[in-house]
């Protein structure tokens, strides 16, 4: 039994897009398709969940929800200041593509692969959302 349904994208009515039922209620069909594709890639092909441009938990583009406390992972340093042992604030500017992480205690951007990964994935999320919406 298939767990996907076919819907038609309004920007390209002749192109069917596979969307998992979990995302069928989303108004943004491009987001639903991206979420579905990344779910499949993560489950079947080994996509690192921290390399996604969409968020399975929040059902949004990553750059729209990365500021949620759910995206803080102290063990890996994702949105975490190891010096101050606290969550790091993040600001995303969709127009410029700027992604800034700043510790609210010491005012410093944590260095390390987790911070670079967040910046890279947020920028990719901004680009993917814009591309899928014809911007």
Short mmCIF file of C-alpha atoms in Angstrom, two decimals:
data_model
loop_
_atom_site.label_atom_id
_atom_site.label_comp_id
_atom_site.label_asym_id
_atom_site.label_seq_id
_atom_site.Cartn_x
_atom_site.Cartn_y
_atom_site.Cartn_z
CA UNK A 1 0.00 0.00 0.00
CA UNK A 2 1.44 3.37 -1.03
CA UNK A 3 1.92 6.04 1.60
CA UNK A 4 2.01 8.79 -1.00
CA UNK A 5 -0.53 10.53 -3.13
CA UNK A 6 -0.11 12.42 -6.35
CA UNK A 7 -1.04 16.08 -6.43
CA UNK A 8 -0.54 18.64 -9.14
CA UNK A 9 1.59 21.70 -8.49
CA UNK A 10 -0.24 24.90 -9.42
CA UNK A 11 2.87 26.45 -10.97
CA UNK A 12 3.30 23.47 -13.32
CA UNK A 13 -0.07 21.72 -13.68
CA UNK A 14 1.29 19.00 -15.94
CA UNK A 15 3.94 17.90 -13.43
CA UNK A 16 2.65 15.46 -10.79
CA UNK A 17 4.45 15.65 -7.46
CA UNK A 18 4.54 12.89 -4.87
CA UNK A 19 3.37 14.11 -1.49
CA UNK A 20 3.14 11.96 1.64
CA UNK A 21 -0.31 12.01 3.31
CA UNK A 22 1.32 13.61 6.36
CA UNK A 23 1.86 16.74 4.27
CA UNK A 24 -1.29 16.67 2.11
CA UNK A 25 -2.94 19.39 4.22
CA UNK A 26 -0.13 21.91 3.65
CA UNK A 27 -1.14 24.85 1.47
CA UNK A 28 2.41 25.12 0.12
CA UNK A 29 2.60 22.18 -2.29
CA UNK A 30 6.26 22.88 -3.05
CA UNK A 31 7.08 22.58 0.65
CA UNK A 32 5.00 19.39 0.92
CA UNK A 33 6.91 17.89 -2.01
CA UNK A 34 10.28 18.91 -0.55
CA UNK A 35 9.36 17.46 2.86
CA UNK A 36 8.23 14.21 1.25
CA UNK A 37 11.39 13.93 -0.82
CA UNK A 38 13.68 14.55 2.14
CA UNK A 39 11.74 12.06 4.28
CA UNK A 40 12.29 9.40 1.64
CA UNK A 41 15.95 10.34 1.25
CA UNK A 42 16.48 10.25 5.00
CA UNK A 43 14.64 6.96 5.57
CA UNK A 44 15.84 5.05 2.52
CA UNK A 45 19.01 6.68 1.29
CA UNK A 46 20.68 7.80 4.50
CA UNK A 47 20.29 11.58 4.21
CA UNK A 48 21.69 13.05 7.43
CA UNK A 49 18.68 14.59 9.26
CA UNK A 50 20.88 17.57 10.15
CA UNK A 51 21.49 18.23 6.42
CA UNK A 52 17.81 18.73 5.56
CA UNK A 53 16.47 22.01 4.15
CA UNK A 54 13.02 21.17 5.50
CA UNK A 55 11.97 20.27 9.03
CA UNK A 56 10.09 17.02 9.53
CA UNK A 57 9.05 18.01 13.07
CA UNK A 58 7.61 21.45 12.28
CA UNK A 59 6.63 20.70 8.65
CA UNK A 60 8.29 23.90 7.48
CA UNK A 61 11.31 25.14 5.57
CA UNK A 62 14.27 24.87 7.95
CA UNK A 63 14.99 28.60 7.90
CA UNK A 64 11.44 29.27 9.16
CA UNK A 65 11.72 27.13 12.30
CA UNK A 66 15.42 26.77 13.12
CA UNK A 67 14.98 29.26 15.98
CA UNK A 68 12.74 26.76 17.82
CA UNK A 69 14.18 25.25 21.01
CA UNK A 70 13.69 21.85 19.37
CA UNK A 71 16.63 22.67 17.08
CA UNK A 72 19.09 23.10 19.96
CA UNK A 73 21.36 20.06 20.33
CA UNK A 74 23.88 20.65 23.10
CA UNK A 75 25.76 17.39 22.52
CA UNK A 76 26.65 18.23 18.91
CA UNK A 77 26.88 22.00 19.36
CA UNK A 78 23.90 22.82 17.14
CA UNK A 79 22.65 26.22 18.33
CA UNK A 80 24.69 25.78 21.52
CA UNK A 81 27.45 27.85 23.13
CA UNK A 82 29.74 25.39 24.86
CA UNK A 83 31.56 28.16 26.75
CA UNK A 84 28.37 29.49 28.34
CA UNK A 85 26.39 26.23 28.28
CA UNK A 86 23.33 27.91 26.79
CA UNK A 87 21.22 27.96 23.64
CA UNK A 88 22.35 30.32 20.90
CA UNK A 89 20.01 32.81 19.25
CA UNK A 90 19.66 32.66 15.49
CA UNK A 91 18.54 35.35 13.04
CA UNK A 92 17.73 34.54 9.41
CA UNK A 93 17.33 37.25 6.78
CA UNK A 94 15.53 35.73 3.79
CA UNK A 95 16.25 38.70 1.53
CA UNK A 96 20.02 38.73 1.94
CA UNK A 97 20.51 35.08 2.88
CA UNK A 98 22.32 36.15 6.03
CA UNK A 99 22.23 33.64 8.90
CA UNK A 100 23.66 34.75 12.24
CA UNK A 101 24.08 32.77 15.41
CA UNK A 102 24.95 34.66 18.58
CA UNK A 103 25.26 33.55 22.19
CA UNK A 104 22.95 35.71 24.33
CA UNK A 105 25.45 35.59 27.23
CA UNK A 106 28.88 36.19 25.68
CA UNK A 107 27.76 37.69 22.34
CA UNK A 108 30.04 35.39 20.35
CA UNK A 109 29.16 33.15 17.41
CA UNK A 110 30.13 29.59 18.31
CA UNK A 111 32.80 28.17 16.03
CA UNK A 112 32.69 24.65 14.83
CA UNK A 113 31.13 22.31 12.32
CA UNK A 114 27.62 22.44 13.83
CA UNK A 115 27.38 26.22 13.39
CA UNK A 116 28.73 26.01 9.84
CA UNK A 117 26.23 23.26 9.08
CA UNK A 118 23.29 25.32 10.38
CA UNK A 119 24.33 28.33 8.29
CA UNK A 120 24.83 26.18 5.17
CA UNK A 121 21.49 24.37 5.58
CA UNK A 122 19.55 27.56 6.30
CA UNK A 123 20.98 29.21 3.20
CA UNK A 124 20.12 26.12 1.17
CA UNK A 125 16.60 26.20 2.65
CA UNK A 126 16.16 29.84 1.63
CA UNK A 127 17.37 29.05 -1.89
CA UNK A 128 15.19 25.92 -2.20
CA UNK A 129 12.08 27.77 -1.04
CA UNK A 130 12.72 30.62 -3.47
CA UNK A 131 13.44 28.26 -6.37
CA UNK A 132 10.33 26.20 -5.77
CA UNK A 133 8.20 29.32 -5.70
CA UNK A 134 9.70 30.77 -8.84
CA UNK A 135 11.47 33.65 -7.10
#
